[in-house]
mmCIF file of C-alpha atoms and ligand atoms in Angstrom:
data_model
loop_
_atom_site.group_PDB
_atom_site.id
_atom_site.type_symbol
_atom_site.label_atom_id
_atom_site.label_comp_id
_atom_site.label_asym_id
_atom_site.label_seq_id
_atom_site.Cartn_x
_atom_site.Cartn_y
_atom_site.Cartn_z
ATOM 1 C CA UNK A 557 133.608 97.183 127.518
ATOM 2 C CA UNK A 558 131.570 94.900 129.406
ATOM 3 C CA UNK A 559 128.601 97.115 130.494
ATOM 4 C CA UNK A 560 128.202 98.661 126.311
ATOM 5 C CA UNK A 561 124.680 98.012 125.637
ATOM 6 C CA UNK A 562 122.973 96.302 123.086
ATOM 7 C CA UNK A 563 120.683 95.929 120.697
ATOM 8 C CA UNK A 564 117.108 94.805 122.516
ATOM 9 C CA UNK A 565 114.858 91.778 120.829
ATOM 10 C CA UNK A 566 112.195 92.217 120.110
ATOM 11 C CA UNK A 567 110.402 90.162 122.286
ATOM 12 C CA UNK A 568 112.737 91.936 125.251
ATOM 13 C CA UNK A 569 110.771 94.881 124.371
ATOM 14 C CA UNK A 570 108.226 93.948 124.398
ATOM 15 C CA UNK A 571 108.461 92.663 128.390
ATOM 16 C CA UNK A 572 109.536 96.284 128.928
ATOM 17 C CA UNK A 573 106.840 97.190 128.270
ATOM 18 C CA UNK A 574 104.917 94.309 130.273
ATOM 19 C CA UNK A 575 107.100 95.026 132.998
ATOM 20 C CA UNK A 576 106.132 98.915 132.735
ATOM 21 C CA UNK A 577 102.155 98.472 132.026
ATOM 22 C CA UNK A 578 102.022 96.659 136.095
ATOM 23 C CA UNK A 579 103.422 100.250 137.237
ATOM 24 C CA UNK A 580 101.030 102.153 135.193
ATOM 25 C CA UNK A 581 103.965 103.711 134.330
ATOM 26 C CA UNK A 582 104.079 104.876 129.221
ATOM 27 C CA UNK A 583 106.614 102.655 126.860
ATOM 28 C CA UNK A 584 107.252 105.380 123.859
ATOM 29 C CA UNK A 585 108.276 104.535 121.049
ATOM 30 C CA UNK A 586 109.439 105.962 117.816
ATOM 31 C CA UNK A 587 111.235 104.729 114.499
ATOM 32 C CA UNK A 588 113.241 105.993 111.949
ATOM 33 C CA UNK A 589 117.303 105.592 110.511
ATOM 34 C CA UNK A 590 119.181 107.372 112.626
ATOM 35 C CA UNK A 591 121.703 107.331 110.633
ATOM 36 C CA UNK A 592 123.886 111.106 111.244
ATOM 37 C CA UNK A 593 122.397 111.877 114.686
ATOM 38 C CA UNK A 594 121.707 116.042 115.263
ATOM 39 C CA UNK A 595 121.160 117.808 117.666
ATOM 40 C CA UNK A 596 117.459 118.162 115.850
ATOM 41 C CA UNK A 597 117.058 114.475 116.558
ATOM 42 C CA UNK A 598 118.761 115.147 119.857
ATOM 43 C CA UNK A 599 116.154 117.279 120.745
ATOM 44 C CA UNK A 600 113.190 115.216 119.399
ATOM 45 C CA UNK A 601 114.545 111.995 121.408
ATOM 46 C CA UNK A 602 114.794 113.855 123.976
ATOM 47 C CA UNK A 603 111.327 115.332 123.872
ATOM 48 C CA UNK A 604 110.118 111.807 122.834
ATOM 49 C CA UNK A 605 111.511 110.661 126.582
ATOM 50 C CA UNK A 606 109.787 113.170 128.383
ATOM 51 C CA UNK A 607 106.617 111.802 126.968
ATOM 52 C CA UNK A 608 106.264 108.749 129.125
ATOM 53 C CA UNK A 609 109.024 106.892 131.177
ATOM 54 C CA UNK A 610 110.916 104.913 128.434
ATOM 55 C CA UNK A 611 111.754 105.593 125.079
ATOM 56 C CA UNK A 612 112.586 102.668 122.982
ATOM 57 C CA UNK A 613 113.663 103.196 118.380
ATOM 58 C CA UNK A 614 112.949 101.060 116.151
ATOM 59 C CA UNK A 615 115.561 101.350 113.759
ATOM 60 C CA UNK A 616 115.922 100.783 109.735
ATOM 61 C CA UNK A 617 117.651 98.442 108.894
ATOM 62 C CA UNK A 618 120.092 99.236 106.748
ATOM 63 C CA UNK A 619 118.147 97.502 103.712
ATOM 64 C CA UNK A 620 114.820 99.891 104.288
ATOM 65 C CA UNK A 621 116.900 102.624 104.587
ATOM 66 C CA UNK A 622 118.542 102.301 101.371
ATOM 67 C CA UNK A 623 115.790 101.562 99.552
ATOM 68 C CA UNK A 624 114.158 104.537 101.797
ATOM 69 C CA UNK A 625 117.089 107.104 101.160
ATOM 70 C CA UNK A 626 118.831 105.752 97.866
ATOM 71 C CA UNK A 627 121.514 103.758 97.286
ATOM 72 C CA UNK A 628 124.551 106.152 99.329
ATOM 73 C CA UNK A 629 122.640 105.418 102.533
ATOM 74 C CA UNK A 630 122.566 104.444 104.628
ATOM 75 C CA UNK A 631 126.342 106.957 105.115
ATOM 76 C CA UNK A 632 126.721 103.911 109.323
ATOM 77 C CA UNK A 633 125.226 100.473 109.210
ATOM 78 C CA UNK A 634 122.255 99.289 111.914
ATOM 79 C CA UNK A 635 124.793 98.510 114.628
ATOM 80 C CA UNK A 636 126.147 101.759 114.782
ATOM 81 C CA UNK A 637 123.585 103.916 114.700
ATOM 82 C CA UNK A 638 122.206 102.020 117.108
ATOM 83 C CA UNK A 639 125.546 102.081 119.648
ATOM 84 C CA UNK A 640 124.580 106.334 119.019
ATOM 85 C CA UNK A 641 121.696 105.934 120.021
ATOM 86 C CA UNK A 642 121.752 103.966 123.255
ATOM 87 C CA UNK A 643 124.508 106.766 123.703
ATOM 88 C CA UNK A 644 121.578 109.301 124.626
ATOM 89 C CA UNK A 645 120.048 110.181 127.794
ATOM 90 C CA UNK A 646 116.863 109.677 126.234
ATOM 91 C CA UNK A 647 116.331 105.580 124.392
ATOM 92 C CA UNK A 648 115.939 103.045 126.947
ATOM 93 C CA UNK A 649 116.291 100.771 124.091
ATOM 94 C CA UNK A 650 116.563 99.898 120.589
ATOM 95 C CA UNK A 651 115.340 97.867 117.999
ATOM 96 C CA UNK A 652 116.215 97.044 114.475
ATOM 97 C CA UNK A 653 113.641 95.835 112.508
ATOM 98 C CA UNK A 654 113.671 94.969 108.010
ATOM 99 C CA UNK A 655 111.650 95.659 105.695
ATOM 100 C CA UNK A 656 109.781 99.064 104.790
ATOM 101 C CA UNK A 657 107.349 99.466 107.591
ATOM 102 C CA UNK A 658 107.562 99.675 111.569
ATOM 103 C CA UNK A 659 104.595 97.479 111.906
ATOM 104 C CA UNK A 660 105.722 94.806 112.999
ATOM 105 C CA UNK A 661 106.834 96.962 116.483
ATOM 106 C CA UNK A 662 103.808 97.892 116.151
ATOM 107 C CA UNK A 663 101.401 94.949 116.493
ATOM 108 C CA UNK A 664 104.442 93.299 118.730
ATOM 109 C CA UNK A 665 105.184 96.421 121.739
ATOM 110 C CA UNK A 666 101.521 98.350 121.459
ATOM 111 C CA UNK A 667 103.497 101.305 122.188
ATOM 112 C CA UNK A 668 100.785 103.455 125.044
ATOM 113 C CA UNK A 669 102.567 106.312 123.623
ATOM 114 C CA UNK A 670 103.606 106.354 119.641
ATOM 115 C CA UNK A 671 105.761 109.722 118.404
ATOM 116 C CA UNK A 672 107.229 110.808 115.775
ATOM 117 C CA UNK A 673 108.660 114.050 114.262
ATOM 118 C CA UNK A 674 106.736 117.159 112.328
ATOM 119 C CA UNK A 675 107.161 116.411 108.660
ATOM 120 C CA UNK A 676 104.565 113.765 109.832
ATOM 121 C CA UNK A 677 101.170 113.936 110.610
ATOM 122 C CA UNK A 678 98.579 112.333 111.909
ATOM 123 C CA UNK A 679 96.993 112.038 109.442
ATOM 124 C CA UNK A 680 99.317 111.421 106.528
ATOM 125 C CA UNK A 681 101.360 108.337 108.613
ATOM 126 C CA UNK A 682 100.797 105.582 106.270
ATOM 127 C CA UNK A 683 97.410 103.239 106.438
ATOM 128 C CA UNK A 684 98.440 100.265 107.631
ATOM 129 C CA UNK A 685 101.581 101.806 110.446
ATOM 130 C CA UNK A 686 98.127 103.843 110.945
ATOM 131 C CA UNK A 687 95.681 101.154 111.710
ATOM 132 C CA UNK A 688 98.390 99.089 113.901
ATOM 133 C CA UNK A 689 98.900 102.375 115.686
ATOM 134 C CA UNK A 690 95.138 102.499 116.275
ATOM 135 C CA UNK A 691 94.428 98.506 117.480
ATOM 136 C CA UNK A 692 96.969 98.945 119.678
ATOM 137 C CA UNK A 693 95.488 101.958 120.855
ATOM 138 C CA UNK A 694 98.128 104.090 120.990
ATOM 139 C CA UNK A 695 98.037 107.905 121.524
ATOM 140 C CA UNK A 696 99.935 109.382 118.537
ATOM 141 C CA UNK A 697 101.447 112.118 119.385
ATOM 142 C CA UNK A 698 103.447 114.770 116.580
ATOM 143 C CA UNK A 699 106.893 116.293 117.751
ATOM 144 C CA UNK A 700 107.598 119.351 115.781
ATOM 145 C CA UNK A 701 110.833 119.779 114.228
ATOM 146 C CA UNK A 702 113.861 121.410 114.712
ATOM 147 C CA UNK A 703 113.823 123.503 112.174
ATOM 148 C CA UNK A 704 117.548 124.004 109.795
ATOM 149 C CA UNK A 705 118.499 120.565 111.527
ATOM 150 C CA UNK A 706 118.948 117.339 108.911
ATOM 151 C CA UNK A 707 120.723 114.928 107.891
ATOM 152 C CA UNK A 708 120.384 115.802 104.257
ATOM 153 C CA UNK A 709 120.976 119.971 105.034
ATOM 154 C CA UNK A 710 124.010 117.801 107.354
ATOM 155 C CA UNK A 711 125.677 115.312 104.075
ATOM 156 C CA UNK A 712 125.687 118.425 102.046
ATOM 157 C CA UNK A 713 128.193 120.725 104.874
ATOM 158 C CA UNK A 714 130.532 117.728 104.812
ATOM 159 C CA UNK A 715 129.943 117.860 101.005
ATOM 160 C CA UNK A 716 131.313 120.505 101.312
ATOM 161 C CA UNK A 717 128.306 122.861 99.337
ATOM 162 C CA UNK A 718 126.158 124.200 101.862
ATOM 163 C CA UNK A 719 125.880 126.756 99.036
ATOM 164 C CA UNK A 720 124.917 124.217 97.191
ATOM 165 C CA UNK A 721 122.384 124.961 93.535
ATOM 166 C CA UNK A 722 118.818 124.435 93.296
ATOM 167 C CA UNK A 723 118.835 120.818 91.687
ATOM 168 C CA UNK A 724 116.076 120.338 89.726
ATOM 169 C CA UNK A 725 114.402 117.006 88.815
ATOM 170 C CA UNK A 726 112.277 117.502 85.347
ATOM 171 C CA UNK A 727 109.544 116.077 83.848
ATOM 172 C CA UNK A 728 107.555 116.044 80.154
ATOM 173 C CA UNK A 729 105.669 114.190 77.844
ATOM 174 C CA UNK A 730 106.682 116.930 74.772
ATOM 175 C CA UNK A 731 108.771 119.628 72.983
ATOM 176 C CA UNK A 732 110.184 120.866 76.603
ATOM 177 C CA UNK A 733 110.662 124.449 75.328
ATOM 178 C CA UNK A 734 109.933 125.338 79.310
ATOM 179 C CA UNK A 735 112.615 123.255 79.423
ATOM 180 C CA UNK A 736 115.464 124.670 77.524
ATOM 181 C CA UNK A 737 114.438 128.096 78.825
ATOM 182 C CA UNK A 738 114.926 126.661 82.246
ATOM 183 C CA UNK A 739 119.152 126.137 81.342
ATOM 184 C CA UNK A 740 118.871 129.355 79.662
ATOM 185 C CA UNK A 741 117.853 131.048 82.293
ATOM 186 C CA UNK A 742 120.242 129.009 84.882
ATOM 187 C CA UNK A 743 123.352 129.242 81.352
ATOM 188 C CA UNK A 744 122.198 133.165 82.171
ATOM 189 C CA UNK A 745 122.480 133.564 85.437
ATOM 190 C CA UNK A 746 119.315 133.669 86.601
ATOM 191 C CA UNK A 747 118.497 130.777 88.396
ATOM 192 C CA UNK A 748 120.426 129.492 90.539
ATOM 193 C CA UNK A 749 120.134 126.260 89.866
ATOM 194 C CA UNK A 750 121.221 123.173 87.931
ATOM 195 C CA UNK A 751 118.877 119.577 86.781
ATOM 196 C CA UNK A 752 120.533 117.103 87.321
ATOM 197 C CA UNK A 753 117.607 114.428 85.930
ATOM 198 C CA UNK A 754 115.040 115.140 83.383
ATOM 199 C CA UNK A 755 112.474 112.270 82.759
ATOM 200 C CA UNK A 756 109.430 111.616 80.406
ATOM 201 C CA UNK A 757 107.211 108.986 80.398
ATOM 202 C CA UNK A 758 108.353 108.899 75.922
ATOM 203 C CA UNK A 759 110.642 106.922 74.748
ATOM 204 C CA UNK A 760 112.251 109.363 72.378
ATOM 205 C CA UNK A 761 110.265 113.092 73.305
ATOM 206 C CA UNK A 762 112.400 116.287 72.196
ATOM 207 C CA UNK A 763 112.191 117.331 75.804
ATOM 208 C CA UNK A 764 115.218 113.627 76.645
ATOM 209 C CA UNK A 765 116.938 114.935 73.390
ATOM 210 C CA UNK A 766 117.713 118.813 74.753
ATOM 211 C CA UNK A 767 118.221 117.493 77.847
ATOM 212 C CA UNK A 768 120.765 115.043 77.682
ATOM 213 C CA UNK A 769 122.376 117.300 74.964
ATOM 214 C CA UNK A 770 123.257 120.030 78.995
ATOM 215 C CA UNK A 771 124.646 117.133 80.336
ATOM 216 C CA UNK A 772 121.396 116.425 82.149
ATOM 217 C CA UNK A 773 121.241 112.086 83.418
ATOM 218 C CA UNK A 774 118.172 111.646 81.532
ATOM 219 C CA UNK A 775 115.276 108.878 81.669
ATOM 220 C CA UNK A 776 112.647 107.264 79.960
ATOM 221 C CA UNK A 777 110.545 105.860 82.510
ATOM 222 C CA UNK A 778 107.588 102.553 81.204
ATOM 223 C CA UNK A 779 104.506 104.487 81.999
ATOM 224 C CA UNK A 780 102.321 101.012 82.081
ATOM 225 C CA UNK A 781 98.948 100.358 80.550
ATOM 226 C CA UNK A 782 97.070 103.230 80.285
ATOM 227 C CA UNK A 783 96.743 105.730 78.017
ATOM 228 C CA UNK A 784 96.044 108.825 80.596
ATOM 229 C CA UNK A 785 97.440 107.246 83.898
ATOM 230 C CA UNK A 786 100.956 106.088 84.989
ATOM 231 C CA UNK A 787 100.907 103.210 86.311
ATOM 232 C CA UNK A 788 102.036 102.385 90.184
ATOM 233 C CA UNK A 789 104.951 101.047 89.198
ATOM 234 C CA UNK A 790 105.892 103.883 87.415
ATOM 235 C CA UNK A 791 104.716 106.226 90.096
ATOM 236 C CA UNK A 792 107.812 104.225 92.005
ATOM 237 C CA UNK A 793 110.245 104.700 90.098
ATOM 238 C CA UNK A 794 110.040 108.449 89.208
ATOM 239 C CA UNK A 795 109.584 108.953 92.009
ATOM 240 C CA UNK A 796 113.249 106.844 93.128
ATOM 241 C CA UNK A 797 115.015 108.360 90.742
ATOM 242 C CA UNK A 798 114.332 111.670 92.284
ATOM 243 C CA UNK A 799 115.843 110.924 95.667
ATOM 244 C CA UNK A 800 117.946 108.980 94.727
ATOM 245 C CA UNK A 801 119.334 111.766 91.952
ATOM 246 C CA UNK A 802 119.000 113.989 95.327
ATOM 247 C CA UNK A 803 116.172 116.733 93.555
ATOM 248 C CA UNK A 804 114.761 119.204 95.912
ATOM 249 C CA UNK A 805 112.480 120.046 93.268
ATOM 250 C CA UNK A 806 109.989 118.195 90.982
ATOM 251 C CA UNK A 807 108.987 120.116 88.222
ATOM 252 C CA UNK A 808 106.446 119.665 85.504
ATOM 253 C CA UNK A 809 106.924 120.709 81.899
ATOM 254 C CA UNK A 810 104.458 119.643 80.147
ATOM 255 C CA UNK A 811 103.804 116.069 80.969
ATOM 256 C CA UNK A 812 100.552 113.876 79.938
ATOM 257 C CA UNK A 813 100.120 111.911 83.032
ATOM 258 C CA UNK A 814 98.550 112.513 86.414
ATOM 259 C CA UNK A 815 101.599 112.263 89.035
ATOM 260 C CA UNK A 816 99.798 110.389 92.485
ATOM 261 C CA UNK A 817 101.874 108.762 95.818
ATOM 262 C CA UNK A 818 105.017 108.019 96.365
ATOM 263 C CA UNK A 819 105.983 110.946 94.469
ATOM 264 C CA UNK A 820 103.596 113.387 95.697
ATOM 265 C CA UNK A 821 104.270 112.852 98.984
ATOM 266 C CA UNK A 822 108.117 112.291 99.169
ATOM 267 C CA UNK A 823 108.653 116.150 97.063
ATOM 268 C CA UNK A 824 104.750 117.849 99.097
ATOM 269 C CA UNK A 825 104.765 121.515 98.453
ATOM 270 C CA UNK A 826 108.583 120.609 96.069
ATOM 271 C CA UNK A 827 106.210 119.497 92.933
ATOM 272 C CA UNK A 828 105.271 122.708 90.644
ATOM 273 C CA UNK A 829 103.379 122.162 87.168
ATOM 274 C CA UNK A 830 103.243 124.937 84.133
ATOM 275 C CA UNK A 831 98.971 125.381 82.634
ATOM 276 C CA UNK A 832 98.496 127.226 79.446
ATOM 277 C CA UNK A 833 96.156 129.413 81.106
ATOM 278 C CA UNK A 834 94.258 131.576 83.862
ATOM 279 C CA UNK A 835 93.486 128.152 85.845
ATOM 280 C CA UNK A 836 91.046 127.634 87.173
ATOM 281 C CA UNK A 837 89.474 128.085 84.304
ATOM 282 C CA UNK A 838 90.260 125.944 81.102
ATOM 283 C CA UNK A 839 92.332 122.927 82.656
ATOM 284 C CA UNK A 840 93.039 120.114 80.604
ATOM 285 C CA UNK A 841 94.167 119.597 77.142
ATOM 286 C CA UNK A 842 94.721 122.740 74.296
ATOM 287 C CA UNK A 843 93.671 125.623 76.685
ATOM 288 C CA UNK A 844 94.616 128.277 74.791
ATOM 289 C CA UNK A 845 92.084 126.644 71.957
ATOM 290 C CA UNK A 846 89.612 126.203 74.826
ATOM 291 C CA UNK A 847 90.278 130.486 75.837
ATOM 292 C CA UNK A 848 89.542 131.365 72.512
ATOM 293 C CA UNK A 849 86.432 129.103 71.445
ATOM 294 C CA UNK A 850 84.555 130.617 75.064
ATOM 295 C CA UNK A 851 85.250 134.263 73.601
ATOM 296 C CA UNK A 852 87.882 135.166 75.976
ATOM 297 C CA UNK A 853 89.446 138.343 75.919
ATOM 298 C CA UNK A 854 92.465 137.044 77.736
ATOM 299 C CA UNK A 855 93.632 133.977 78.298
ATOM 300 C CA UNK A 856 97.090 133.268 80.449
ATOM 301 C CA UNK A 857 99.356 131.364 82.126
ATOM 302 C CA UNK A 858 99.738 129.312 85.865
ATOM 303 C CA UNK A 859 102.284 127.660 87.643
ATOM 304 C CA UNK A 860 100.685 125.539 91.039
ATOM 305 C CA UNK A 861 101.508 123.131 93.338
ATOM 306 C CA UNK A 862 101.091 119.470 92.089
ATOM 307 C CA UNK A 863 98.063 117.523 93.670
ATOM 308 C CA UNK A 864 96.861 114.521 93.204
ATOM 309 C CA UNK A 865 94.254 116.072 90.217
ATOM 310 C CA UNK A 866 94.654 117.535 87.497
ATOM 311 C CA UNK A 867 95.633 120.633 86.792
ATOM 312 C CA UNK A 868 94.380 121.869 90.112
ATOM 313 C CA UNK A 869 96.983 122.650 93.596
ATOM 314 C CA UNK A 870 97.672 125.822 95.340
ATOM 315 C CA UNK A 871 98.289 128.648 92.749
ATOM 316 C CA UNK A 872 102.122 130.357 92.899
ATOM 317 C CA UNK A 873 101.896 133.027 90.424
ATOM 318 C CA UNK A 874 99.977 134.233 87.015
ATOM 319 C CA UNK A 875 100.311 136.181 84.394
ATOM 320 C CA UNK A 876 97.667 136.986 81.475
ATOM 321 C CA UNK A 877 98.342 136.512 77.662
ATOM 322 C CA UNK A 878 95.898 138.546 76.083
ATOM 323 C CA UNK A 879 94.127 137.288 73.129
ATOM 324 C CA UNK A 880 94.511 139.645 69.930
ATOM 325 C CA UNK A 881 91.835 140.251 67.282
ATOM 326 C CA UNK A 882 92.636 137.686 64.085
ATOM 327 C CA UNK A 883 94.662 135.205 66.929
ATOM 328 C CA UNK A 884 94.350 131.709 65.809
ATOM 329 C CA UNK A 885 95.274 129.201 67.871
ATOM 330 C CA UNK A 886 98.946 128.845 66.863
ATOM 331 C CA UNK A 887 99.119 131.911 67.718
ATOM 332 C CA UNK A 888 97.488 132.149 70.903
ATOM 333 C CA UNK A 889 100.277 129.074 72.413
ATOM 334 C CA UNK A 890 103.547 130.771 71.000
ATOM 335 C CA UNK A 891 102.852 134.054 72.790
ATOM 336 C CA UNK A 892 101.650 132.164 76.191
ATOM 337 C CA UNK A 893 104.685 129.817 75.427
ATOM 338 C CA UNK A 894 106.819 133.241 75.232
ATOM 339 C CA UNK A 895 105.179 134.301 78.427
ATOM 340 C CA UNK A 896 105.857 130.428 80.384
ATOM 341 C CA UNK A 897 109.433 130.526 79.251
ATOM 342 C CA UNK A 898 110.022 133.788 81.412
ATOM 343 C CA UNK A 899 107.503 132.994 83.916
ATOM 344 C CA UNK A 900 108.520 129.295 85.123
ATOM 345 C CA UNK A 901 111.947 129.736 85.441
ATOM 346 C CA UNK A 902 111.754 133.134 87.777
ATOM 347 C CA UNK A 903 109.245 130.811 89.699
ATOM 348 C CA UNK A 904 110.900 128.205 90.468
ATOM 349 C CA UNK A 905 113.566 130.446 91.560
ATOM 350 C CA UNK A 906 111.783 132.460 94.284
ATOM 351 C CA UNK A 907 110.934 128.348 95.038
ATOM 352 C CA UNK A 908 114.053 127.880 95.659
ATOM 353 C CA UNK A 909 115.264 130.038 97.258
ATOM 354 C CA UNK A 910 112.189 129.849 99.842
ATOM 355 C CA UNK A 911 113.002 126.381 100.114
ATOM 356 C CA UNK A 912 117.315 126.537 101.221
ATOM 357 C CA UNK A 913 116.756 127.019 104.205
ATOM 358 C CA UNK A 914 114.350 123.493 104.771
ATOM 359 C CA UNK A 915 115.616 120.903 101.631
HETATM 360 C C1 LIG B 1878 103.527 124.206 77.944
HETATM 361 O O1 LIG B 1878 102.040 125.238 76.477
HETATM 362 C C2 LIG B 1878 103.137 123.985 80.222
HETATM 363 O O2 LIG B 1878 102.195 124.939 80.106
HETATM 364 C C3 LIG B 1878 101.480 122.659 79.131
HETATM 365 O O3 LIG B 1878 102.817 121.511 78.572
HETATM 366 C C4 LIG B 1878 103.507 122.286 77.732
HETATM 367 C C5 LIG B 1878 104.365 122.602 77.408
HETATM 368 O O4 LIG B 1878 105.168 122.498 76.717
HETATM 369 N N1 LIG B 1878 102.014 121.984 80.759
HETATM 370 P P1 LIG B 1878 106.871 122.947 76.021
HETATM 371 O O5 LIG B 1878 106.913 120.571 76.215
HETATM 372 O O6 LIG B 1878 107.680 122.805 77.188
HETATM 373 O O7 LIG B 1878 107.555 122.933 75.207
#
């Protein structure tokens, strides 16, 4: 067909912007992978188009989709993804960019409006991209996502597991008794989940042995040169592994290092930790000992979402554990762990039920 639209070059898009501006009209730009187009995308693109006079989609090249979404993606190569997009009335031009960021496109095109889906906020846009948009004087508009519509959900249906189990990625540095409790809850049918991946920052940690014994994939990630921190390459590797294993919820089970970007951004609202105290009391190490030394009569357990702090982040559930006369650090810790082993699987299951519609 001779009138088949073709992928635009960056120069063509720049020319379009110039022509629009000469007429006092506005160019809207958005970017993304658009691997398997669904109604969420289509509605979003229609809304984006309505923000100006022409909509340009900057499409991630295949290598960057692979890096962002895991080795099985994209399902469709860039030419095909572009052709589907160009078939939409709302899309005027498609330009393909390589690299993980669209910064170069923003700098060249200087869109009047930049539009992004509601999984982003103006604040959590990538800093480099945000800077380029600010420099270009672009107005940034976030359009709400259509609930329940996502490529991963569509993929799940295609794979025939629309009712699939919650996939847990567990991070631990020690014995893994909480992981054991999770396996037991799964076996008992009280937790509808599976554990495709267990990661440790300690080579040979017992948690890895337990995981191997249960058929989970196990990975030791070299934490880098620090004693208590995780180096940036380790943070990235953990994130990539969790994504490649299509993990829904990241479960920290005695993981002794602070998890940061990119894991925190990628799994925002889907990373949990268990801590052996009634937070915010006694964060940090050996909190049962801290409680005893402080003369408390009640200790406890907290499950919380993970943020960039140590044992901070919104609390999901807490349970008190009485301190008994004559308790030693060991006896108290053992009583606390018993409570952990019931509370953690329960809270993970409840979180999974809440997330089921949006993961
Ligand atoms: C637990 O006490 C948990 O509260 C803390 O680390 C410990 C992990 O124990 N965050 P285990 O490795 O699950 O046995």
